[in-house]
Coordinates of C-alpha atoms (C1' of nucleotides) in Angstrom, one line a residue:
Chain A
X1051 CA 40.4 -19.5 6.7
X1052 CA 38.9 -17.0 5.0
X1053 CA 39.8 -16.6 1.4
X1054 CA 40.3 -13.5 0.0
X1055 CA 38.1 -13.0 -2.5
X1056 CA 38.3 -10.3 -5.6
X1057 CA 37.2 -6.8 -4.4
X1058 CA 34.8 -4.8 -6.2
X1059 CA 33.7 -1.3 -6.1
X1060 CA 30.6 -0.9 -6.5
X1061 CA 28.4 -3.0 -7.7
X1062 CA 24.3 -4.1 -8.0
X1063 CA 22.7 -7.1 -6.7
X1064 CA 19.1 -8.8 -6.6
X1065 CA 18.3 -10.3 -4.0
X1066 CA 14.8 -12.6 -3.4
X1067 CA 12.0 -13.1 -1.1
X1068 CA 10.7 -16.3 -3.0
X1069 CA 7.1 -17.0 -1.3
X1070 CA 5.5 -20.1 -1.6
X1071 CA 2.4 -21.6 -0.2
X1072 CA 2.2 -25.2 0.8
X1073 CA 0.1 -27.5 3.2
X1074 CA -1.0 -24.5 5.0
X1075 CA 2.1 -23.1 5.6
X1076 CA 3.9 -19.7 4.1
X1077 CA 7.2 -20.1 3.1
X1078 CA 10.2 -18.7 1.3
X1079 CA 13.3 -20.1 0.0
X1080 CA 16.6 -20.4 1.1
X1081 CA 20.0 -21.3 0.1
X1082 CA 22.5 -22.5 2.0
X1083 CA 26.1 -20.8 0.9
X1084 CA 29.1 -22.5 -0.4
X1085 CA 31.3 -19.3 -0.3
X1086 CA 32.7 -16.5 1.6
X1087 CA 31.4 -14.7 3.2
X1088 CA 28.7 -16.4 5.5
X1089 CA 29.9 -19.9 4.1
X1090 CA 27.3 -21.9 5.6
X1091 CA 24.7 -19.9 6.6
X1092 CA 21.3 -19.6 5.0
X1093 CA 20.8 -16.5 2.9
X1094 CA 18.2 -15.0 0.3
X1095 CA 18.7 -16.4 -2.9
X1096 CA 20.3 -13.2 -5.2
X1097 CA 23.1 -12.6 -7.8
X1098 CA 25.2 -9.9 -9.0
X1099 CA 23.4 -7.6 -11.8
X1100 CA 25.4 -8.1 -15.5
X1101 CA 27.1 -4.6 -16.3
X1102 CA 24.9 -4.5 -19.0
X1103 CA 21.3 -5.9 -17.7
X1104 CA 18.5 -4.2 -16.9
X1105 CA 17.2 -4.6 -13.3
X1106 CA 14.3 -6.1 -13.7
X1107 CA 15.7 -8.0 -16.3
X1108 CA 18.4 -9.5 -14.1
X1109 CA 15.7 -10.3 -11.3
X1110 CA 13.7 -12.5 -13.8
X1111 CA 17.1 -13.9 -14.7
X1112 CA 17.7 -14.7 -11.4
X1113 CA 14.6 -16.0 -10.3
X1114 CA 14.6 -18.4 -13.3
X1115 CA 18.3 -19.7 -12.5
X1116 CA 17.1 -20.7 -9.3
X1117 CA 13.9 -22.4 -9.6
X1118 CA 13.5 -22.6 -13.6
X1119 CA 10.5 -20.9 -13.4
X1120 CA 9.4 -18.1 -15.5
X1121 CA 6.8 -15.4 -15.6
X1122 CA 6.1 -15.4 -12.3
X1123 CA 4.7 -12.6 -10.2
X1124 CA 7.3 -10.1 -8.8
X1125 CA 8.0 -6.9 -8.2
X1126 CA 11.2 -4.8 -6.1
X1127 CA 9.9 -3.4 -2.7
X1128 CA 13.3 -1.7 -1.6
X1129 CA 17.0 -1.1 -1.9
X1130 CA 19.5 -1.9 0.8
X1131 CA 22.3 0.3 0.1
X1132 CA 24.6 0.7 3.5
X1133 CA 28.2 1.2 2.7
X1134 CA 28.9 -1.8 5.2
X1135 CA 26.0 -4.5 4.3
X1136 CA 28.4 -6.8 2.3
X1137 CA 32.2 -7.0 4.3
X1138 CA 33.9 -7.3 1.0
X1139 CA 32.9 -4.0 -0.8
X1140 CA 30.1 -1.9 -1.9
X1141 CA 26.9 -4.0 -2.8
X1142 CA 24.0 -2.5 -3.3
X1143 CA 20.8 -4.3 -4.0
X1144 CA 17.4 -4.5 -4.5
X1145 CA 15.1 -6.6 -3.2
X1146 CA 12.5 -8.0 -5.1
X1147 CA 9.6 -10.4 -4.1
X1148 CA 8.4 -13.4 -5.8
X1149 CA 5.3 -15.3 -5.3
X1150 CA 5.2 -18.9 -6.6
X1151 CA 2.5 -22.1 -6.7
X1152 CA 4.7 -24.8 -5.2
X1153 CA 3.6 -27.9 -6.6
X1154 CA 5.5 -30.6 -7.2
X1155 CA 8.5 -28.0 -7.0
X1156 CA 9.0 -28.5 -3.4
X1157 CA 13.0 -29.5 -3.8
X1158 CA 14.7 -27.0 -5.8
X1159 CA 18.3 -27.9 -6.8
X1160 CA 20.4 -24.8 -6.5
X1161 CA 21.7 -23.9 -10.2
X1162 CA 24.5 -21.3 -8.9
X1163 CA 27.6 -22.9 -7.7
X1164 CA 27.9 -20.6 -4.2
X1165 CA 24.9 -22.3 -3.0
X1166 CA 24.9 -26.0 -1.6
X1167 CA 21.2 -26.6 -1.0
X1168 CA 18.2 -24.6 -1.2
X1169 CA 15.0 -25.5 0.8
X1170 CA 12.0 -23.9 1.9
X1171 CA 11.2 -22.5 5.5
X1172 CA 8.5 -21.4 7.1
X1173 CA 7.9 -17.7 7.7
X1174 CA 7.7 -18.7 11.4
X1175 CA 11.1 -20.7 11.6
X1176 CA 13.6 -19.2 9.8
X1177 CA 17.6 -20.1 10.6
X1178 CA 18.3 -17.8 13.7
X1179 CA 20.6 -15.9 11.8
X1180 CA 20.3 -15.1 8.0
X1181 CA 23.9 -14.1 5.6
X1182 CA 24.6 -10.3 5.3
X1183 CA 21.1 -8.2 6.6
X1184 CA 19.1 -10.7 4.8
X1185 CA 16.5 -10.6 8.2
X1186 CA 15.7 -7.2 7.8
X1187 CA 15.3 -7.6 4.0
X1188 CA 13.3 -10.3 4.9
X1189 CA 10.9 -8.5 7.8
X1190 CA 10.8 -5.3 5.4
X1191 CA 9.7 -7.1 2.5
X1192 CA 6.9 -9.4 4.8
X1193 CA 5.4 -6.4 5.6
X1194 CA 5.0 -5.2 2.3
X1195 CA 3.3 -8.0 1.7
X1196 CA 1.0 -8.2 4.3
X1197 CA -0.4 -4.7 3.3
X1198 CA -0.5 -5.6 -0.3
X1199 CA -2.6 -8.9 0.3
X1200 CA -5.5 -6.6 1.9
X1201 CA -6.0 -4.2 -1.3
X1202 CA -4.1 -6.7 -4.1
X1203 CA -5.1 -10.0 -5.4
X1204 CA -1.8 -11.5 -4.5
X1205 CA -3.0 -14.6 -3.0
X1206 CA -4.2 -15.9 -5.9
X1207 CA -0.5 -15.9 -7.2
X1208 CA 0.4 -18.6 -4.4
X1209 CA -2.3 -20.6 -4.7
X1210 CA -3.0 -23.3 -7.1
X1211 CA -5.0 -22.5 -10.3
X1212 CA -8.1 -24.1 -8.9
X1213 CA -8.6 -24.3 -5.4
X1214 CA -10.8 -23.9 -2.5
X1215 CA -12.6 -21.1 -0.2
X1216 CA -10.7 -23.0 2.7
X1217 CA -7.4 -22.9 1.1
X1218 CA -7.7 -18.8 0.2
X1219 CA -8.9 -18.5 3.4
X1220 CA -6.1 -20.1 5.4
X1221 CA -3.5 -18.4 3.3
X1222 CA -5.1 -15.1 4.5
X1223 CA -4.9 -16.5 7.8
X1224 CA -1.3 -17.1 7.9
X1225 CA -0.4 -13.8 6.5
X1226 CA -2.2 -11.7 8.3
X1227 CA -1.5 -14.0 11.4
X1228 CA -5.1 -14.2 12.5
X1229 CA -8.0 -16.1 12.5
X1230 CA -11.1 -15.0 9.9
X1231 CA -14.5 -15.8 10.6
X1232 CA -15.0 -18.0 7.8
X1233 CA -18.9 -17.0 6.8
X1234 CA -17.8 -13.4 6.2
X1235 CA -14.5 -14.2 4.7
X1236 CA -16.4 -16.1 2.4
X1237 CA -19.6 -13.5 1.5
X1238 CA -16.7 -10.8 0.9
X1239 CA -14.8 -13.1 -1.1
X1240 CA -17.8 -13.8 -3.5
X1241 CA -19.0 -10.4 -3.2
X1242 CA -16.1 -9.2 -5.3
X1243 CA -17.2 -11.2 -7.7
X1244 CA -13.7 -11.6 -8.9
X1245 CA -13.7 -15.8 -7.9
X1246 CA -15.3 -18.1 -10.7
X1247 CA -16.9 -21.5 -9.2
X1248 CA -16.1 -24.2 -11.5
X1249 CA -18.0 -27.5 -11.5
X1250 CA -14.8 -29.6 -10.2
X1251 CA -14.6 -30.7 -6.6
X1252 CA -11.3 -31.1 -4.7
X1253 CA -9.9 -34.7 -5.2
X1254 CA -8.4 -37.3 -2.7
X1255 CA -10.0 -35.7 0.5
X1256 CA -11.6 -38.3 3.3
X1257 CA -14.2 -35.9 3.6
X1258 CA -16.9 -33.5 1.6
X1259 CA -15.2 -32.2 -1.1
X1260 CA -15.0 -28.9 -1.5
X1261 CA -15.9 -26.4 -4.4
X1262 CA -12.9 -25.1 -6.4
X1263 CA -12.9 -21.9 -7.8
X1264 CA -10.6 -19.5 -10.3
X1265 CA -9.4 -16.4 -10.1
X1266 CA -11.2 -13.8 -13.0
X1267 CA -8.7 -11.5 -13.7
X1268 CA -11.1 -9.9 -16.3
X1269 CA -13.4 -9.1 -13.6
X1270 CA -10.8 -8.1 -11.1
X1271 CA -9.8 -5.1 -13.7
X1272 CA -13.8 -3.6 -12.5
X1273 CA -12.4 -3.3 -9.1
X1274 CA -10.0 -1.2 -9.5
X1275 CA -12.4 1.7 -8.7
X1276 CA -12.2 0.7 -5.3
X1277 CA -8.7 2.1 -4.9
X1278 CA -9.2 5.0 -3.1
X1279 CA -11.0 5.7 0.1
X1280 CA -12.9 9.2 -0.3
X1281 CA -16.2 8.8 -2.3
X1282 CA -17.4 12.0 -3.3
Chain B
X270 CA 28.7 20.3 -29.4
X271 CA 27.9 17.3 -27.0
X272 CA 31.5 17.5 -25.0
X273 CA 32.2 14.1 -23.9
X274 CA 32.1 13.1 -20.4
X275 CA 34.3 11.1 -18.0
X276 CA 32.3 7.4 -18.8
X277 CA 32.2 5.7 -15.9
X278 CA 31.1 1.9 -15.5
X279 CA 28.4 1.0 -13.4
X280 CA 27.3 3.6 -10.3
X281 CA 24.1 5.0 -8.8
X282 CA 22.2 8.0 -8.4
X283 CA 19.6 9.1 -6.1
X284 CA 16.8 11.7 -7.7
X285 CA 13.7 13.1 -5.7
X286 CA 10.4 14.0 -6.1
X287 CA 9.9 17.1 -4.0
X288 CA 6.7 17.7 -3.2
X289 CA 5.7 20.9 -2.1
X290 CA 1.9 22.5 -1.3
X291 CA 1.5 25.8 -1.7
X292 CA -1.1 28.4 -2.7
X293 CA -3.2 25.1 -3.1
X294 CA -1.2 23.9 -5.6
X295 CA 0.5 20.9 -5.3
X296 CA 4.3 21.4 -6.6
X297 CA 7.1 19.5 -7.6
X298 CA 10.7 21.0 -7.9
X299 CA 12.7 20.7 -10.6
X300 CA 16.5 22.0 -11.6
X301 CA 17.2 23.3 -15.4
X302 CA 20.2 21.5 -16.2
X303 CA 23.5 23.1 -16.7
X304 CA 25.5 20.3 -18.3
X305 CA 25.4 17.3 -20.8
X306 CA 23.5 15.3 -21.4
X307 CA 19.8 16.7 -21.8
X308 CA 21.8 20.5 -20.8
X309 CA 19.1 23.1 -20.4
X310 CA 16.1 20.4 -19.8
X311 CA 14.3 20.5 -16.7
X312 CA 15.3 17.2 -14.3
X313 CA 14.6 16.0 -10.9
X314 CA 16.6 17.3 -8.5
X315 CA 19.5 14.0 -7.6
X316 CA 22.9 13.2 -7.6
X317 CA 25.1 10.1 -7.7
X318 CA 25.4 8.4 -4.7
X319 CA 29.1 8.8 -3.0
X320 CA 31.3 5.7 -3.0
X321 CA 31.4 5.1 1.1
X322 CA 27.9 6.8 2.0
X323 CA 24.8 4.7 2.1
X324 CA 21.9 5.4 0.2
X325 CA 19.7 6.7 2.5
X326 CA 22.3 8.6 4.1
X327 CA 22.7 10.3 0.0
X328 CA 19.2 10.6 0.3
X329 CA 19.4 13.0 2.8
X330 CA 22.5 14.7 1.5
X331 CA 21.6 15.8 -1.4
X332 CA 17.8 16.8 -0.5
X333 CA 19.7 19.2 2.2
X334 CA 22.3 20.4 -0.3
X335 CA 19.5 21.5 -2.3
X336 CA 17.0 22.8 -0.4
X337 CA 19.0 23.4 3.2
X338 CA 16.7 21.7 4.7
X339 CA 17.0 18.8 7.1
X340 CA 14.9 16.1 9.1
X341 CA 12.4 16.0 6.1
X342 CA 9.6 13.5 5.3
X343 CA 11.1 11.1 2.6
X344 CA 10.9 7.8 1.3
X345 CA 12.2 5.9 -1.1
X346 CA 9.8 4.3 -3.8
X347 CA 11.2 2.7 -6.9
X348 CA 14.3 1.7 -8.3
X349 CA 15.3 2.7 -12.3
X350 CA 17.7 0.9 -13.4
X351 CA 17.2 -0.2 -17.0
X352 CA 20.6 -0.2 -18.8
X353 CA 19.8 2.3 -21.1
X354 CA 18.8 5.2 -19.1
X355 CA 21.8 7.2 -19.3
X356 CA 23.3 8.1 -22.4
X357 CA 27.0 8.3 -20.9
X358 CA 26.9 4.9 -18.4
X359 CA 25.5 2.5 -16.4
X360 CA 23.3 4.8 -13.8
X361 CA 21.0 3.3 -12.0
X362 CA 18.8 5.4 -9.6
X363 CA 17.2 4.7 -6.7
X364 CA 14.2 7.3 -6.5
X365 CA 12.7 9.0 -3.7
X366 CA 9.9 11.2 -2.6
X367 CA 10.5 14.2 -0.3
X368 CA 7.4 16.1 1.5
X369 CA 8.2 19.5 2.7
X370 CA 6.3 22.3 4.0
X371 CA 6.4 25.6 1.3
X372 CA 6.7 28.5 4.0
X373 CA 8.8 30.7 2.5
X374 CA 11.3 29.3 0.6
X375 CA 9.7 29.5 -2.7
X376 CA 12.6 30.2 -4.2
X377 CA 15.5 28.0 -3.9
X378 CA 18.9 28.6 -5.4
X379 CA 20.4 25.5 -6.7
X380 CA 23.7 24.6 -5.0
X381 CA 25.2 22.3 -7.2
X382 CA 26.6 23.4 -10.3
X383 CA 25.2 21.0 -13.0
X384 CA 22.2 23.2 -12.5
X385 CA 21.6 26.8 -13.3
X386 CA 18.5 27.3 -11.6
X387 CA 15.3 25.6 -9.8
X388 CA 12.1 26.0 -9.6
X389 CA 8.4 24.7 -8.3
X390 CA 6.1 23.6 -10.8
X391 CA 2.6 22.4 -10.7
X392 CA 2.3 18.9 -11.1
X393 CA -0.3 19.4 -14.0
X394 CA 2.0 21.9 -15.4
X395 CA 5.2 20.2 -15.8
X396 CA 7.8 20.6 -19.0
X397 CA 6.6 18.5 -22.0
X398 CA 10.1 17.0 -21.6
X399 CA 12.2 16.4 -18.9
X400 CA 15.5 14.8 -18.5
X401 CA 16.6 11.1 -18.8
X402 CA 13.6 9.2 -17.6
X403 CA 12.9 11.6 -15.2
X404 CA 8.8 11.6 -16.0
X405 CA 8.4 8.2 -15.5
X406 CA 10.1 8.2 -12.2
X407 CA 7.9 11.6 -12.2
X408 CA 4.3 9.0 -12.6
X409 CA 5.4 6.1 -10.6
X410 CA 6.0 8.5 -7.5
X411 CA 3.2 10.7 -8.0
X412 CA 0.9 7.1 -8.2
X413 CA 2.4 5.9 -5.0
X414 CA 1.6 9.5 -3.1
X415 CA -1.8 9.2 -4.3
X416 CA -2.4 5.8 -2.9
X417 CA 0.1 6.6 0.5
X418 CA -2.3 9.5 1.2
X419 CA -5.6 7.6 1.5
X420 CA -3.9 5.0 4.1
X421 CA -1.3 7.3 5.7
X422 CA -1.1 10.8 7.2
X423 CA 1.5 12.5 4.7
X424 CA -0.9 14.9 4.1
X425 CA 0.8 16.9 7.2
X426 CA 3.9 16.7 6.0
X427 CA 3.3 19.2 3.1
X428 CA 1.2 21.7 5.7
X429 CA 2.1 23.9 8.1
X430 CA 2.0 23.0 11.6
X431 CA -1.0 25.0 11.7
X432 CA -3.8 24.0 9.2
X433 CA -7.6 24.8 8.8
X434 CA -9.6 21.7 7.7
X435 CA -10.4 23.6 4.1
X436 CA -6.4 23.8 3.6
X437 CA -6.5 19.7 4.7
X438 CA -9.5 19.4 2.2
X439 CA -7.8 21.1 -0.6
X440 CA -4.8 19.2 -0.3
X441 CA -6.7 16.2 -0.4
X442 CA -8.6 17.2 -3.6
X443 CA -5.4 18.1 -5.6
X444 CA -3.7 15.0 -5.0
X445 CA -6.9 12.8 -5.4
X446 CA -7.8 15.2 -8.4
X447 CA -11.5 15.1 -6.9
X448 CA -14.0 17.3 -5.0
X449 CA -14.8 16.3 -2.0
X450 CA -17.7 16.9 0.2
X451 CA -17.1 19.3 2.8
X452 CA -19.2 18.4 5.1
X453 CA -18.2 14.2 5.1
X454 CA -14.7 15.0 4.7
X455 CA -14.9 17.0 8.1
X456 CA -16.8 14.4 10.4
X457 CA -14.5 11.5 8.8
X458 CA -11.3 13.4 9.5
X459 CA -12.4 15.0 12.8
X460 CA -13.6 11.0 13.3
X461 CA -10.2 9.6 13.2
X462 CA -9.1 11.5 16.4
X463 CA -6.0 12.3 15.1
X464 CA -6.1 16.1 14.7
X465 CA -6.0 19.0 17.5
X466 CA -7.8 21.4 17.8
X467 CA -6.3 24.9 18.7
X468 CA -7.3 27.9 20.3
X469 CA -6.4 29.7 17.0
X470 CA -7.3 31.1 13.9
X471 CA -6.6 31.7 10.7
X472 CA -4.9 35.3 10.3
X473 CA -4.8 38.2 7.7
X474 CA -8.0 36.9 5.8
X475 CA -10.8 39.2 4.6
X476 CA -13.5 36.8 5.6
X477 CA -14.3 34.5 8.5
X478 CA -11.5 33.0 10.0
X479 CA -10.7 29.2 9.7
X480 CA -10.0 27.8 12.9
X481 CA -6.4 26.1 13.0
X482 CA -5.4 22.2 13.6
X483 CA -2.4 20.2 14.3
X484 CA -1.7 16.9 13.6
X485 CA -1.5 14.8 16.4
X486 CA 1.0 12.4 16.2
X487 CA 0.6 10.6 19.5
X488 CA -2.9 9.9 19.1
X489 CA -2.0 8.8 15.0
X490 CA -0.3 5.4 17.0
X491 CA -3.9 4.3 17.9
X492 CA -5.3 4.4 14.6
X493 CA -2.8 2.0 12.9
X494 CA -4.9 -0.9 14.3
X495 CA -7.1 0.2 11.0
X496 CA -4.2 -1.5 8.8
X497 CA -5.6 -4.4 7.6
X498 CA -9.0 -4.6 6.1
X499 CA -10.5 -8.0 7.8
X500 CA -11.6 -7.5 11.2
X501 CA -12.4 -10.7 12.8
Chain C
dT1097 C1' -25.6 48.9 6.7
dT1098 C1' -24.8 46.1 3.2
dA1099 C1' -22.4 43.0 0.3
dC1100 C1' -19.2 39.5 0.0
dT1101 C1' -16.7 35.4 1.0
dT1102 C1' -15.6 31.5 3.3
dA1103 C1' -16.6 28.7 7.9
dG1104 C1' -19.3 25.6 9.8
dT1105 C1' -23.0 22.3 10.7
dG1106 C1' -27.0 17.5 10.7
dT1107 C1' -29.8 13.9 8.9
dC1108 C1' -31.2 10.1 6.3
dA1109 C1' -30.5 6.0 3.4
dG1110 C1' -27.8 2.3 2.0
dC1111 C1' -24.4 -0.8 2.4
dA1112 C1' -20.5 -3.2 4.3
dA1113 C1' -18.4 -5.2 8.4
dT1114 C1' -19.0 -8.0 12.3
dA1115 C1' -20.6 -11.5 15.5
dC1116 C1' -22.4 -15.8 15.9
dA1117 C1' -23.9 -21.9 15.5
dC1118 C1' -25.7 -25.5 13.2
dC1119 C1' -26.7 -28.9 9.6
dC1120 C1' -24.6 -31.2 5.3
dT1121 C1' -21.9 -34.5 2.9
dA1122 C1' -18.2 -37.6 1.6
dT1123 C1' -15.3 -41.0 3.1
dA1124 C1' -13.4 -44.4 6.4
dT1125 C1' -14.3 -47.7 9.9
dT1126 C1' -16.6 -51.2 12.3
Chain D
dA1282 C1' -25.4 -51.3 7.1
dA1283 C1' -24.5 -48.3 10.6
dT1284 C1' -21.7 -45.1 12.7
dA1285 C1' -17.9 -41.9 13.3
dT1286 C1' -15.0 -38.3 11.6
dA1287 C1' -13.7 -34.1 9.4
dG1288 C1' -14.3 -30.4 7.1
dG1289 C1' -18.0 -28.0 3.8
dG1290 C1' -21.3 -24.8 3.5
dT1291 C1' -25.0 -21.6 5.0
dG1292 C1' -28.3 -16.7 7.2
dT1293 C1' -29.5 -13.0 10.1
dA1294 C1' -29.4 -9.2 13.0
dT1295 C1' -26.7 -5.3 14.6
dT1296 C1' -23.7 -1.7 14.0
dG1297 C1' -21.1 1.8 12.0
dC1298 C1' -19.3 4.0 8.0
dT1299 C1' -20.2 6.3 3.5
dG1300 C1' -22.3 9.4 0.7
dA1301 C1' -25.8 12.7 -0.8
dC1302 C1' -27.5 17.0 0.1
dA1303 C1' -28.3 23.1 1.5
dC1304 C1' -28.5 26.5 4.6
dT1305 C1' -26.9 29.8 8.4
dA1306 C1' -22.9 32.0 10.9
dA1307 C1' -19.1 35.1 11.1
dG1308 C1' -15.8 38.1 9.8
dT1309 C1' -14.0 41.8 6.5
dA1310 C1' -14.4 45.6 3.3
dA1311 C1' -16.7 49.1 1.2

DNA sequence: TTACTTAGTGTCAGCAATACACCCTATATT
DNA sequence: AATATAGGGTGTATTGCTGACACTAAGTAA
């Protein structure tokens, strides 16, 4: 039932927490194996390292193999190394996360030939049970990002080039998993003074139309003296 | 003159940033290689990572083998793993950070034999040249400390149990590589709640004695509801 | 007793964080 | 044309934290 598959001993893997944000919902993508082990079972999307590729080289590799996208934000956040996290030998890997715009991109076609399907679930509702420790590289790297949203402009990496205080604001919401209030949300956005207001309006709403704005990574670089706590 | 070594294929390594505080310097330690490659160069302190022990497992191994000590502060940080970083392989290293408290083992005799001795430096003070690509791995941890101490309470993990505020202060100032005020840093540290206060003081000084703190761990739980930045 | 060295303390100003509720505007519906 | 609907967009008062700033207190050594 279970074929035996080649052993190695030691070897590196990536494996990725692809983030997307979409219709007000945080997501990451899945794929649904075609091998042993955990044939079946949704799992991380990740690949062996080449014996003579770089690491982050490999993760940019991956990442592109599975949703044909390139330069994308992403960055590792830890390395699961237990002798017994893969059953058929040593795997070590790194986790790295990835934050993507999904646009029309909703329905990626897996690329690799161990996966059957890849799709995108919510944060909220993921498979009970995820391939190999995939759920705690999951929560671990979650967290990570959670911190990192309150003292990085990550969000801006999800969201769409142009888009709305609403939309920013609801993405904060659903990562930090509580309600903002939205006048102050919105005069410490602006304070920053790292959002540029454009002179579009959101399209195809049956309402007022909204603002859109841009990030200005040329004025975000001013912030950076903000990084550490202690004034003087 | 550059005796060949077994080559091996693809394995990993572990190498740590010791930090150490101590006559208010702020200390890494380092090991003056004994073998090839980069023999008689100073190195961070790491080994490769055993074939059926997990990494953090290594971690702790090899931190204990060289400094005998046990149950220390340590994280890991980044992973290095670009193909080239090892002259004789495919190494790559998962790095850590170790905090430990300087009482009176200034003077550590290096265990392993690849090293003929060991020593603290001052993190401003540091060879021009160390091994492999150990200074990067040297900046990228000493960036994350700096940013982990303004959000975190590692600070204690490099002083004694017993601590006056000016010996918190100073500690602060040589990672932050700023003066601080004396009299804000005391009311926002005191502020937090998080230290007690003893019925000691400072000993063997020939001036006013300092009274003495300890961290308080229990009432460090409370404060964590400071994590994220929005409030409502 | 004096000199020296570090410990220890308070206030004010400015700004950021929070709490809070109503009108505006574009579209869809009748 | 009028109305309903749904989200867009705005201001103020309070509170608490941050940061600037300088002198006295206490202990030791000579």
């Amino acid at each position: 039932m279970n074929p035996i598959l080649p052993q190695f001993e030691s070897v590196f893997s990536i494996d990725c927490l692809i983030f997307g944000f979409d219709e007000g919902e945080l997501k990451i993508l899945l794929i649904e194996r075609n091998e042993e082990p955990f044939k079946d079972l949704w799992a991380l999307p990740g690949y062996l390292v080449g014996n003579d590729e770089g690491i982050s080289h490999a993760a940019e590799r991956i990442l592109y193999e599975l949703t044909g996208l390139r330069d994308i934000f992403m960055d590792q956040f830890y390395v699961f190394g237990e002798v017994d996290r893969h059953p058929q030998g040593r795997v070590v890997t790194v986790a790295y996360y990835a934050l993507i715009r999904i646009n029309g991109i909703k329905d990626l076609k897996p690329v690799t030939s161990f996966a059957k399907s890849a799709s995108w679930y919510n944060i909220n509702n993921l498979p009970e049970i995820l391939a190999f420790d995939h759920r705690s590289i999951f929560d671990k790297g979650f967290e990570k990002i959670k911190q990192k949203i309150s003292y990085e402009p990550i969000a801006f990496e999800l969201l769409p080039e142009k888009f709305s205080l609403t939309q920013l604001q609801n993405l904060y919401e659903v990562i930090l998993n509580k309600k903002l209030d939205k006048r102050n949300f919105r005069k410490k956005m602006l304070n920053y003074g790292i959002l540029k207001e454009l002179d579009e309006k959101e399209k195809g709403v049956s309402y007022r139309a909204a603002k859109l704005y841009r990030f200005d990574r040329r004025k975000y670089a001013k912030l950076f003296k903000n990084e550490l706590t202690f004034g003087k």
